[in-house]
Coordinates of C-alpha atoms and ligand atoms in Angstrom, one line a residue:
X808 CA 124.9 114.3 -7.5
X809 CA 121.9 112.0 -8.5
X810 CA 121.2 110.6 -4.7
X811 CA 119.8 106.8 -6.4
X812 CA 123.4 105.7 -6.9
X813 CA 124.6 103.1 -5.7
X814 CA 128.2 101.3 -5.0
X815 CA 127.9 97.8 -4.0
X816 CA 131.1 95.6 -4.2
X817 CA 130.8 91.9 -4.3
X818 CA 134.1 90.4 -2.5
X819 CA 134.8 86.5 -2.3
X820 CA 137.9 84.3 -1.4
X821 CA 139.8 82.5 -3.7
X822 CA 140.2 79.3 -3.2
X823 CA 139.1 79.7 0.2
X824 CA 139.9 75.9 2.2
X825 CA 142.9 75.7 0.1
X826 CA 144.6 79.6 1.8
X827 CA 142.8 78.8 5.1
X828 CA 144.5 74.9 5.0
X829 CA 148.3 76.5 3.1
X830 CA 148.0 79.0 6.2
X831 CA 147.5 76.4 8.5
X832 CA 150.5 73.7 7.0
X833 CA 152.6 76.2 5.9
X834 CA 152.5 75.4 2.3
X835 CA 153.8 77.6 -0.5
X836 CA 151.8 79.4 -2.2
X837 CA 153.0 77.9 -5.5
X838 CA 152.5 74.3 -4.2
X839 CA 148.9 72.9 -5.5
X840 CA 147.1 72.2 -3.3
X841 CA 143.3 70.4 -3.2
X842 CA 140.8 70.6 -0.3
X843 CA 139.5 67.2 0.0
X844 CA 135.6 65.8 1.5
X845 CA 136.2 62.9 4.6
X846 CA 135.6 59.0 3.8
X847 CA 132.3 58.8 4.7
X848 CA 133.0 54.7 5.0
X849 CA 135.9 54.9 6.6
X850 CA 136.3 51.6 7.5
X851 CA 135.6 52.1 11.4
X852 CA 133.6 54.6 11.3
X853 CA 134.8 58.6 10.2
X854 CA 138.0 59.4 12.3
X855 CA 138.4 62.6 14.2
X856 CA 141.1 64.6 12.9
X857 CA 141.7 67.6 14.5
X858 CA 143.8 71.2 12.7
X859 CA 147.5 69.1 12.5
X860 CA 149.1 67.8 9.8
X861 CA 147.2 64.0 10.0
X862 CA 145.2 65.8 8.0
X863 CA 147.6 65.5 4.9
X864 CA 146.4 62.5 3.0
X865 CA 148.7 60.1 1.2
X866 CA 146.8 56.8 0.3
X867 CA 143.5 56.0 -0.2
X868 CA 142.9 59.6 -2.7
X869 CA 140.1 57.4 -4.7
X870 CA 137.9 57.4 -1.6
X871 CA 138.3 61.5 -1.5
X872 CA 136.3 63.8 -3.5
X873 CA 137.9 67.4 -3.6
X874 CA 135.8 70.3 -2.3
X875 CA 137.7 73.3 -3.1
X876 CA 141.0 73.7 -5.1
X877 CA 144.0 76.2 -5.5
X878 CA 144.7 77.5 -9.2
X879 CA 148.5 76.7 -9.2
X880 CA 145.8 73.0 -9.4
X881 CA 143.1 74.7 -11.4
X882 CA 145.6 75.4 -13.7
X883 CA 147.0 71.6 -14.1
X884 CA 143.5 70.9 -15.2
X885 CA 142.4 70.0 -11.5
X886 CA 138.4 71.2 -11.3
X887 CA 136.6 70.6 -8.1
X888 CA 134.1 67.8 -8.2
X889 CA 136.9 64.9 -9.2
X890 CA 138.7 62.8 -6.7
X891 CA 142.1 63.2 -4.7
X892 CA 143.1 60.0 -6.5
X893 CA 143.2 63.2 -9.6
X894 CA 144.6 66.5 -7.9
X895 CA 147.8 63.2 -7.9
X896 CA 147.8 62.1 -11.6
X897 CA 147.4 65.8 -13.0
X898 CA 149.6 67.2 -10.5
X899 CA 152.2 65.0 -9.7
X900 CA 153.7 63.8 -6.2
X901 CA 154.5 67.3 -5.5
X902 CA 150.2 68.1 -5.4
X903 CA 148.6 68.3 -1.5
X904 CA 145.7 67.6 -0.8
X905 CA 144.3 67.5 2.4
X906 CA 141.1 66.8 4.0
X907 CA 138.8 69.0 5.7
X908 CA 139.2 68.0 10.1
X909 CA 136.1 66.2 11.2
X910 CA 134.7 66.3 15.0
X911 CA 131.3 63.7 15.1
X912 CA 131.6 61.7 11.9
X913 CA 131.3 64.7 9.4
X914 CA 132.8 67.8 8.8
X915 CA 134.4 70.3 11.0
X916 CA 134.1 73.4 9.7
X917 CA 135.5 75.9 12.1
X918 CA 138.1 76.4 11.5
X919 CA 137.2 78.3 7.9
X920 CA 133.8 79.7 10.1
X921 CA 136.6 81.3 11.7
X922 CA 138.6 82.8 9.1
X923 CA 135.9 83.6 7.2
X924 CA 134.5 86.4 10.3
X925 CA 138.1 87.6 10.2
X926 CA 138.5 88.3 7.1
X927 CA 134.9 89.8 7.5
X928 CA 135.3 91.8 10.1
X929 CA 138.2 94.1 7.6
X930 CA 135.5 94.6 5.2
X931 CA 132.6 96.1 7.4
X932 CA 135.3 98.9 7.7
X933 CA 133.9 99.6 4.2
X934 CA 130.0 100.1 4.5
X935 CA 127.2 98.3 5.3
X936 CA 128.1 94.7 4.7
X937 CA 126.1 91.9 4.3
X938 CA 127.9 88.4 4.5
X939 CA 126.2 86.0 1.7
X940 CA 128.0 83.1 2.9
X941 CA 131.3 81.1 4.6
X942 CA 133.3 82.7 2.2
X943 CA 131.6 86.0 0.0
X944 CA 130.1 89.3 1.6
X945 CA 128.7 92.5 0.2
X946 CA 129.1 95.9 1.2
X947 CA 127.9 99.2 0.5
X948 CA 130.1 101.6 -0.1
X949 CA 127.6 104.0 -1.8
X950 CA 128.7 106.4 1.7
X951 CA 132.2 106.4 1.6
X952 CA 132.4 106.8 -2.2
X953 CA 131.4 110.4 -2.0
X954 CA 133.3 110.4 0.7
X955 CA 136.3 109.5 -0.5
X956 CA 135.6 111.9 -3.0
X957 CA 135.5 115.2 -1.6
X958 CA 138.5 114.0 0.7
X959 CA 140.9 112.2 -1.2
X960 CA 142.3 113.5 -4.5
X961 CA 141.1 112.6 -7.9
X962 CA 144.7 111.5 -8.8
X963 CA 145.3 109.4 -5.7
X964 CA 142.4 107.5 -6.2
X965 CA 142.4 106.8 -10.2
X966 CA 146.3 105.5 -9.1
X967 CA 144.8 103.1 -7.3
X968 CA 141.6 102.1 -9.1
X969 CA 143.3 101.5 -12.3
X970 CA 144.5 98.4 -10.9
X971 CA 140.8 97.2 -11.3
X972 CA 140.1 95.7 -14.6
X973 CA 136.9 96.7 -16.6
X974 CA 134.0 94.8 -17.2
X975 CA 133.2 95.0 -20.7
X976 CA 135.8 97.7 -22.0
X977 CA 137.2 95.4 -24.7
X978 CA 135.0 94.1 -26.8
X979 CA 133.1 90.4 -25.4
X980 CA 133.9 87.6 -26.9
X981 CA 137.1 89.4 -29.5
X982 CA 140.5 89.4 -27.6
X983 CA 140.1 91.3 -24.5
X984 CA 139.5 89.8 -21.1
X985 CA 135.4 89.3 -21.4
X986 CA 134.8 86.2 -22.9
X987 CA 131.7 83.6 -22.0
X988 CA 133.6 81.1 -20.3
X989 CA 135.0 84.0 -17.5
X990 CA 131.6 85.1 -16.3
X991 CA 131.1 82.9 -14.2
X992 CA 127.8 83.6 -11.6
X993 CA 127.0 79.7 -10.7
X994 CA 129.5 77.8 -12.4
X995 CA 131.0 75.2 -10.5
X996 CA 134.2 75.3 -11.4
X997 CA 136.3 79.2 -11.5
X998 CA 136.8 81.2 -14.0
X999 CA 138.5 79.9 -17.0
X1000 CA 140.6 83.9 -17.2
X1001 CA 141.7 82.6 -14.2
X1002 CA 143.0 79.6 -14.9
X1003 CA 144.9 80.7 -18.0
X1004 CA 145.9 83.2 -16.2
X1005 CA 148.1 81.1 -14.0
X1006 CA 148.9 78.2 -16.6
X1007 CA 150.4 81.1 -18.4
X1008 CA 152.2 81.4 -15.8
X1009 CA 153.4 77.7 -15.1
X1010 CA 153.1 75.9 -18.2
X1011 CA 154.2 78.9 -20.5
X1012 CA 151.6 79.6 -23.9
X1013 CA 147.7 80.4 -23.3
X1014 CA 145.4 80.4 -26.3
X1015 CA 145.9 84.0 -25.9
X1016 CA 149.2 85.6 -25.0
X1017 CA 152.6 83.9 -25.3
X1018 CA 154.7 84.4 -22.7
X1019 CA 156.2 87.2 -24.1
X1020 CA 154.1 88.8 -24.2
X1021 CA 152.8 88.5 -20.5
X1022 CA 157.1 89.7 -19.5
X1023 CA 155.8 92.7 -21.6
X1024 CA 152.4 93.6 -20.5
X1025 CA 154.0 93.7 -17.1
X1026 CA 156.6 96.1 -18.9
X1027 CA 154.9 98.0 -18.9
X1028 CA 152.8 98.2 -16.5
X1029 CA 154.7 98.3 -13.6
X1030 CA 154.6 96.4 -10.2
X1031 CA 154.7 98.5 -6.8
X1032 CA 155.8 96.6 -3.8
X1033 CA 151.8 95.7 -2.6
X1034 CA 151.0 95.1 -6.1
X1035 CA 153.5 92.3 -5.6
X1036 CA 151.9 90.8 -2.6
X1037 CA 148.7 91.4 -3.6
X1038 CA 150.2 88.3 -6.6
X1039 CA 150.3 85.9 -4.5
X1040 CA 147.9 84.5 -6.8
X1041 CA 149.0 85.8 -10.3
X1042 CA 146.6 88.2 -10.9
X1043 CA 146.4 89.0 -14.6
X1044 CA 147.3 92.9 -15.1
X1045 CA 144.5 94.6 -16.5
X1046 CA 143.5 94.7 -20.4
X1047 CA 145.0 97.5 -22.5
X1048 CA 141.0 98.6 -23.2
X1049 CA 140.6 98.5 -19.2
X1050 CA 143.8 100.8 -19.7
X1051 CA 142.6 103.5 -21.5
X1052 CA 138.7 104.0 -19.9
X1053 CA 140.7 104.5 -17.3
X1054 CA 142.8 106.9 -18.2
X1055 CA 140.3 109.4 -20.3
X1056 CA 140.7 112.8 -19.3
X1057 CA 139.3 113.9 -16.8
X1058 CA 135.9 115.6 -18.5
X1059 CA 135.3 113.2 -19.5
X1060 CA 133.8 111.0 -16.5
X1061 CA 130.7 110.6 -15.2
X1062 CA 129.4 110.8 -11.4
X1063 CA 128.4 107.4 -10.9
X1064 CA 131.7 106.5 -13.2
X1065 CA 133.6 108.8 -10.4
X1066 CA 131.8 107.0 -8.0
X1067 CA 132.4 103.6 -8.7
X1068 CA 136.3 104.2 -8.9
X1069 CA 136.1 105.6 -5.6
X1070 CA 134.3 102.3 -4.9
X1071 CA 137.6 100.2 -6.5
X1072 CA 139.6 102.2 -4.2
X1073 CA 138.3 101.1 -1.4
X1074 CA 137.7 97.5 -2.3
X1075 CA 141.5 97.3 -3.2
X1076 CA 142.5 98.9 0.5
X1077 CA 140.2 96.1 2.3
X1078 CA 141.8 93.7 -0.2
X1079 CA 144.9 94.6 1.0
X1080 CA 144.1 94.5 4.6
X1081 CA 143.1 91.0 4.2
X1082 CA 146.0 89.9 2.4
X1083 CA 148.2 92.0 5.1
X1084 CA 146.4 91.0 8.7
X1085 CA 144.8 87.8 7.5
X1086 CA 147.4 86.6 4.3
X1087 CA 144.1 85.7 1.9
X1088 CA 143.0 86.9 -1.1
X1089 CA 140.1 88.7 -2.2
X1090 CA 138.3 89.0 -5.5
X1091 CA 135.2 91.7 -6.1
X1092 CA 133.2 93.5 -8.7
X1093 CA 132.0 96.5 -8.3
X1094 CA 129.2 97.7 -9.4
X1095 CA 125.4 99.9 -8.9
X1096 CA 124.0 96.9 -7.7
X1097 CA 123.9 93.6 -5.9
X1098 CA 123.6 91.5 -8.5
X1099 CA 125.9 92.8 -11.0
X1100 CA 128.8 92.8 -8.3
X1101 CA 127.8 88.9 -8.0
X1102 CA 128.5 89.2 -11.4
X1103 CA 131.3 91.9 -12.1
X1104 CA 133.5 89.0 -8.9
X1105 CA 134.7 86.3 -10.6
X1106 CA 135.5 87.8 -14.2
X1107 CA 139.0 88.1 -12.5
X1108 CA 139.5 85.6 -10.2
X1109 CA 142.2 85.5 -8.9
X1110 CA 143.2 88.5 -6.7
X1111 CA 141.6 90.9 -8.7
X1112 CA 138.5 92.7 -9.0
X1113 CA 136.9 94.5 -12.2
X1114 CA 134.4 97.0 -12.6
X1115 CA 131.3 97.5 -14.5
X1116 CA 129.8 100.8 -14.6
X1117 CA 126.5 101.4 -16.1
X1118 CA 127.7 101.9 -19.9
X1119 CA 128.8 98.6 -20.0
X1120 CA 126.7 96.9 -18.2
X1121 CA 123.5 96.1 -20.8
X1122 CA 126.8 94.7 -23.9
X1123 CA 128.1 92.6 -21.0
X1124 CA 124.2 91.3 -20.3
X1125 CA 123.7 91.0 -24.3
X1126 CA 125.8 88.6 -24.7
X1127 CA 125.6 86.1 -21.2
X1128 CA 123.9 83.0 -20.9
X1129 CA 120.4 82.2 -18.8
X1130 CA 121.9 80.5 -16.8
X1131 CA 124.4 82.3 -15.2
X1132 CA 122.2 84.7 -13.3
X1133 CA 121.3 82.5 -10.2
X1134 CA 117.9 81.5 -10.2
X1135 CA 117.0 81.2 -13.9
X1136 CA 119.3 78.0 -14.3
X1137 CA 117.6 74.7 -13.5
X1138 CA 114.4 73.9 -14.5
X1139 CA 113.0 78.0 -14.7
X1140 CA 115.6 78.9 -17.1
X1141 CA 115.4 75.4 -18.6
X1142 CA 111.3 76.7 -19.3
X1143 CA 112.3 80.4 -20.3
X1144 CA 115.2 78.8 -23.0
X1145 CA 112.7 76.4 -24.5
X1146 CA 109.3 78.4 -24.3
X1147 CA 110.8 81.3 -25.3
X1148 CA 113.7 80.5 -27.8
X1149 CA 116.2 82.1 -26.3
X1150 CA 120.1 81.6 -25.2
X1151 CA 121.3 85.3 -23.9
X1152 CA 119.9 87.6 -21.2
X1153 CA 120.1 90.1 -24.5
X1154 CA 117.3 88.5 -26.3
X1155 CA 115.3 88.3 -22.9
X1156 CA 115.7 91.7 -22.5
X1157 CA 114.1 91.9 -25.9
X1158 CA 111.3 89.3 -25.3
X1159 CA 107.7 91.7 -24.5
X1160 CA 106.8 91.4 -21.2
X1161 CA 103.1 90.2 -22.8
X1162 CA 105.4 87.1 -23.6
X1163 CA 107.2 86.7 -20.2
X1164 CA 104.2 86.6 -18.7
X1165 CA 102.0 83.7 -20.5
X1166 CA 105.9 81.7 -19.8
X1167 CA 105.9 82.1 -15.7
X1168 CA 103.4 85.0 -15.1
X1169 CA 102.9 88.0 -14.1
X1170 CA 105.0 88.6 -11.4
X1171 CA 107.7 87.1 -12.4
X1172 CA 107.6 87.8 -15.6
X1173 CA 108.3 91.3 -13.6
X1174 CA 111.3 90.6 -12.2
X1175 CA 112.5 88.9 -15.1
X1176 CA 112.5 92.1 -17.1
X1177 CA 114.4 93.6 -14.0
X1178 CA 117.0 91.0 -13.6
X1179 CA 117.2 91.1 -17.7
X1180 CA 117.8 95.1 -18.1
X1181 CA 120.4 94.9 -15.4
X1182 CA 118.0 96.1 -12.4
X1183 CA 117.8 94.7 -8.5
X1184 CA 117.1 97.4 -6.3
X1185 CA 117.5 94.2 -2.6
X1186 CA 119.3 96.1 -0.1
X1187 CA 123.0 95.2 1.8
X1188 CA 121.6 94.5 4.6
X1189 CA 123.6 94.2 7.4
X1190 CA 123.1 90.3 9.1
X1191 CA 120.4 90.5 12.4
X1192 CA 122.1 89.2 15.6
X1193 CA 120.0 85.9 16.4
X1194 CA 118.0 86.5 19.7
X1195 CA 118.9 83.3 20.2
X1196 CA 119.8 79.5 19.3
X1197 CA 119.3 75.9 19.8
X1198 CA 118.8 73.4 18.4
X1199 CA 115.9 70.1 19.0
X1200 CA 114.9 66.4 17.8
X1201 CA 110.8 64.9 17.9
X1202 CA 110.7 61.2 19.4
X1203 CA 107.5 59.8 18.1
X1204 CA 106.0 57.1 19.0
X1205 CA 107.9 54.5 20.0
X1206 CA 110.9 56.5 20.5
X1207 CA 109.3 58.5 22.7
X1208 CA 111.8 59.2 25.6
X1209 CA 110.7 56.9 29.1
X1210 CA 114.1 56.9 30.7
X1211 CA 116.3 59.3 31.9
X1212 CA 118.8 57.1 30.7
X1213 CA 117.7 57.3 27.1
X1214 CA 116.7 61.3 27.7
X1215 CA 120.9 61.3 28.9
X1216 CA 121.7 60.4 25.2
X1217 CA 120.2 62.3 23.0
X1218 CA 120.4 65.3 25.2
X1219 CA 123.9 65.2 25.2
X1220 CA 123.2 64.7 21.0
X1221 CA 122.2 67.8 21.3
X1222 CA 124.1 69.7 23.8
X1223 CA 126.8 68.9 21.6
X1224 CA 125.3 70.5 19.0
X1225 CA 124.4 73.9 20.7
X1226 CA 127.9 73.8 21.9
X1227 CA 129.6 74.1 18.3
X1228 CA 127.0 77.3 17.6
X1229 CA 127.4 79.1 20.1
X1230 CA 131.0 78.7 20.0
X1231 CA 131.3 79.9 16.1
X1232 CA 128.4 82.6 17.4
X1233 CA 130.9 84.1 19.6
X1234 CA 133.5 83.6 16.6
X1235 CA 130.8 86.2 14.8
X1236 CA 129.0 88.0 16.7
X1237 CA 132.1 88.8 20.4
X1238 CA 129.3 86.8 22.7
X1239 CA 127.8 84.9 25.1
X1240 CA 125.5 83.4 26.0
X1241 CA 123.2 83.4 29.5
X1242 CA 120.0 82.2 29.3
X1243 CA 119.7 77.5 28.8
X1244 CA 116.5 76.5 28.5
X1245 CA 115.6 73.2 28.0
X1246 CA 112.2 72.8 25.8
X1247 CA 109.6 69.7 26.2
X1248 CA 107.0 68.0 24.0
X1249 CA 105.2 65.1 26.8
X1250 CA 101.7 63.9 26.3
X1251 CA 101.9 64.2 30.9
X1252 CA 101.8 68.1 29.8
X1253 CA 98.4 67.4 27.8
X1254 CA 96.2 68.5 31.1
X1255 CA 97.9 71.4 31.6
X1256 CA 100.3 73.5 28.6
X1257 CA 98.6 71.3 25.4
X1258 CA 101.6 69.3 25.6
X1259 CA 104.9 71.7 26.4
X1260 CA 106.3 73.3 28.5
X1261 CA 110.1 74.3 28.9
X1262 CA 112.8 74.9 32.0
X1263 CA 114.9 77.3 32.0
X1264 CA 118.4 77.6 34.3
X1265 CA 121.7 79.7 33.9
X1266 CA 124.0 78.9 31.2
X1267 CA 127.4 77.2 31.2
X1268 CA 129.1 76.8 28.5
X1269 CA 130.7 73.3 26.8
X1270 CA 129.1 70.2 26.3
X1271 CA 129.0 68.2 29.0
X1272 CA 128.2 71.4 31.5
X1273 CA 124.9 71.8 28.9
X1274 CA 124.7 67.5 29.5
X1275 CA 124.7 67.9 32.7
X1276 CA 122.3 71.0 33.1
X1277 CA 119.8 70.0 30.8
X1278 CA 119.4 66.0 32.3
X1279 CA 119.4 67.9 36.2
X1280 CA 116.0 69.9 34.1
X1281 CA 114.7 66.5 33.5
X1282 CA 115.1 64.9 36.1
X1283 CA 112.8 68.1 38.1
X1284 CA 110.8 67.6 35.5
X1285 CA 109.9 63.9 35.8
X1286 CA 110.5 63.5 40.0
X1287 CA 106.7 63.4 41.6
X1288 CA 105.7 61.8 38.3
X1289 CA 105.7 58.3 37.0
X1290 CA 105.3 56.9 33.1
X1291 CA 106.3 60.1 31.8
X1292 CA 107.3 60.1 28.3
X1293 CA 109.3 63.0 26.4
X1294 CA 108.7 62.9 22.6
X1295 CA 110.5 65.6 21.7
X1296 CA 112.8 67.3 23.0
X1297 CA 114.7 70.7 22.2
X1298 CA 117.4 72.8 24.2
X1299 CA 118.2 76.6 23.2
X1300 CA 121.1 79.5 24.1
X1301 CA 120.1 82.7 24.3
X1302 CA 120.0 86.5 26.5
X1303 CA 123.8 86.7 25.5
X1304 CA 126.2 88.9 27.1
X1305 CA 128.7 90.5 25.0
X1306 CA 132.4 90.1 25.4
X1307 CA 134.9 92.8 26.4
X1308 CA 136.8 92.5 23.5
X1309 CA 137.3 91.7 20.5
X1310 CA 140.2 89.6 19.1
X1311 CA 141.8 91.0 16.2
X1312 CA 143.3 88.2 13.8
X1313 CA 143.0 84.6 13.4
X1314 CA 145.4 83.3 16.0
X1315 CA 144.5 85.5 18.5
X1316 CA 140.9 84.3 17.7
X1317 CA 141.9 80.6 18.0
X1318 CA 144.1 80.6 21.5
X1319 CA 140.4 82.4 22.5
X1320 CA 138.1 79.9 21.0
X1321 CA 139.7 77.4 23.4
X1322 CA 138.9 78.7 26.4
X1323 CA 134.7 78.8 27.2
X1324 CA 133.6 80.3 29.9
X1325 CA 133.2 83.9 29.8
X1326 CA 136.1 85.6 32.6
X1327 CA 135.4 89.0 30.0
X1328 CA 131.7 89.4 30.4
X1329 CA 131.3 93.7 29.8
X1330 CA 127.7 94.6 29.5
X1331 CA 124.1 93.5 31.5
X1332 CA 122.8 89.8 30.3
X1333 CA 120.5 91.7 26.8
X1334 CA 116.8 91.3 27.0
X1335 CA 114.9 88.1 27.4
X1336 CA 113.4 86.4 24.4
X1337 CA 110.6 87.5 22.9
X1338 CA 108.3 85.7 19.6
X1339 CA 107.5 88.1 18.1
X1340 CA 110.1 87.6 14.7
X1341 CA 109.5 85.0 13.0
X1342 CA 111.0 83.7 9.9
X1343 CA 108.3 81.0 7.9
X1344 CA 110.6 79.5 6.2
X1345 CA 112.7 77.9 9.7
X1346 CA 109.2 78.0 11.5
X1347 CA 108.5 75.0 8.4
X1348 CA 111.5 73.1 9.4
X1349 CA 110.7 73.1 13.1
X1350 CA 108.5 69.3 15.2
X1351 CA 104.9 70.0 14.7
X1352 CA 103.8 71.1 18.2
X1353 CA 106.4 73.3 18.5
X1354 CA 105.4 75.6 15.6
X1355 CA 102.2 75.4 17.2
X1356 CA 102.6 76.2 20.1
X1357 CA 104.9 79.6 18.4
X1358 CA 101.8 79.7 16.3
X1359 CA 99.8 80.9 18.7
X1360 CA 102.5 82.3 20.9
X1361 CA 101.9 84.6 18.0
X1362 CA 98.0 85.4 18.4
X1363 CA 98.8 86.8 21.9
X1364 CA 97.9 82.9 23.5
X1365 CA 100.6 83.6 26.1
X1366 CA 98.5 82.6 29.3
X1367 CA 100.0 80.5 31.5
X1368 CA 102.7 79.6 28.7
X1369 CA 104.9 82.5 28.3
X1370 CA 108.0 80.2 28.6
X1371 CA 107.0 79.0 26.0
X1372 CA 107.4 81.6 23.5
X1373 CA 110.7 82.0 24.2
X1374 CA 111.5 77.8 23.5
X1375 CA 109.8 78.5 20.4
X1376 CA 111.4 81.8 19.0
X1377 CA 114.9 80.0 20.9
X1378 CA 114.8 77.9 18.2
X1379 CA 114.3 79.7 15.0
X1380 CA 117.0 81.6 16.5
X1381 CA 119.2 78.7 15.7
X1382 CA 118.7 81.0 11.4
X1383 CA 117.6 84.0 11.9
X1384 CA 119.0 85.8 9.9
X1385 CA 120.4 83.0 6.6
X1386 CA 120.8 84.0 3.9
X1387 CA 117.2 84.4 1.4
X1388 CA 115.9 83.5 4.6
X1389 CA 112.2 86.1 4.6
X1390 CA 113.7 87.5 0.8
X1391 CA 111.9 85.1 -2.3
X1392 CA 111.1 88.0 -4.0
X1393 CA 114.2 89.9 -4.1
X1394 CA 117.0 89.2 -6.9
X1395 CA 119.6 88.6 -5.0
X1396 CA 118.1 86.3 -2.7
X1397 CA 119.3 83.4 -5.9
X1398 CA 122.7 84.0 -5.2
X1399 CA 122.1 82.7 -2.6
X1400 CA 125.2 80.3 0.2
X1401 CA 127.3 78.3 -1.5
X1402 CA 128.1 76.1 0.3
Ligands
DCP1235 N1 132.4 74.5 -0.9 C1 132.2 73.3 -0.6 N2 131.4 72.9 -1.7 C2 131.0 74.2 -2.7 C3 131.3 74.5 -2.6 C4 132.5 74.7 -2.5 O1 132.9 72.1 0.5 N3 130.4 72.8 -3.5 C5 133.7 75.4 0.1 C6 134.9 75.2 -0.6 C7 135.6 76.8 -0.9 C8 134.6 77.9 -0.3 O2 133.0 76.3 0.3 O3 137.0 76.3 -0.8 C9 133.9 78.7 -0.9 O4 133.2 78.3 -2.6 P1 133.3 79.1 -3.2 O5 132.3 78.3 -4.3 O6 133.2 80.3 -3.5 O7 134.9 78.2 -4.2 P2 136.7 78.6 -3.5 O8 136.5 80.2 -2.6 O9 137.9 77.4 -3.7 O10 137.2 79.1 -4.8 P3 136.7 79.7 -6.4 O11 138.4 81.4 -6.0 O12 136.3 80.5 -6.9 O13 136.1 81.3 -5.0
MG1236 MG1 135.7 81.9 -2.8

């Protein structure tokens, strides 16, 4: 068995916000549901709207744009970025329009983040997991697939695996399920194939198949109870070409194909666990690298998975429009299309490397060549836990803070933000911080500390508590000084301790989220933070003074400023490990966060 073969899955929740809202409001799966953005021009300011039913909108629908559309609504022609009023027009009065929760005059994604984290916890049972956005993740299933093949009867593996579609099994552009429109990477509208599948069950006839034909398919492939539950969103059963591929003689199977089948078996069981334990459906792509897995996962949405094996890859990419690969869209993609007079990935693959280099230079040409051949070496990486979380703001010139009252006002803002992030962090990593660090930039520190200093105290969670504690630190710092001013302020949380147990389901998690103080602490404080793991892209976003300070600390100029290195590192922690950070040259950095 070739040691370098990988089995990589990409999993993405179907109409994610809609699924969360459906569960929150108890809306039947057959009812078209859309999630709308809040009205930014709401009279009297954007009101806070929590998880309750007040978020179901009945009026003013023209003022809300859509950010998530259920497959039932997609089947009726509703698309993301339409207005909520259009959903009502296309789906009738039965359509449910839910507004995103709001807090402090902006969207509050907490419920979605928590649901995404709960799903991720289940998926991580399958192997090394890399979360790619709020509702998608990559899994490296290689080791698990090898184990599965060694320990599980092939017949059992195959019985489950063959529920997956096989990309490229049917001729592209023919009557098979692989249509250009179903290759949705980079497309905001979702897969046409899935829309057709839904339309078939709701309005009768599709371009390709009559309801009768679909019924016949279902008769030919009886569904078991488990499959029935997964059919919340009526996935289209694999077509005949896919089934013929699965049903080949065992002797015809290559080793990589068997590993991919085992990957499909594992992936199916993980998706089933998400349905059984949380009620959420996902779609998945199983292939030999991240780029191909991502490309494949959207081909048969919703609630379905697709396998892409090496034998079918070339044919699949050959017809794929160039802009379907993330990183080859927009300006760069246009440059290639126009400069080389090519339209598809296949044509790109046949372009001599010299010509590619003329258009985009040596390094990029290499990347383009690899992508066009369906190659991607980027490993699935577990995300690192940030060492600290923080937020800050600068107050230059006339905006400088000169009174405790004004400091308190801004601290309240920063504290609220920090507290939110700590709550999200707790949901994701099951831990709480024990140390609060206040970072200050001030002309008063110029003589002694080159303009910056930091102060620390034990961390109490809660926006008010953080405000009070940070204010007490400022108050102490300012006492004895006259005419002081502050030109930059940051608050950060660090020294995390793991909480005793992980909450297993969403309801439990929401319950836990209400208590913010750490009575469930288990392990001793983590080691102190160091400014040693710095991400350049995050550094660039920080106030200049703080950037300078961190750079100095990286050069080893610690002397009297030990604390400040920690403060800088804390600020960086807010995005450490984020998608795409520090991986500019990798293919998958182009498949960044969608939200
Ligand atoms: N989202 C958003 N604004 C966007 C895109 C997405 O707020 N422009 C949110 C709403 C989505 C969620 O992110 O529910 C996940 O994005 P996806 O692109 O995965 O879309 P869906 O999960 O809604 O649908 P699909 O079934 O196509 O994955
Ligand atoms: Mg999704």
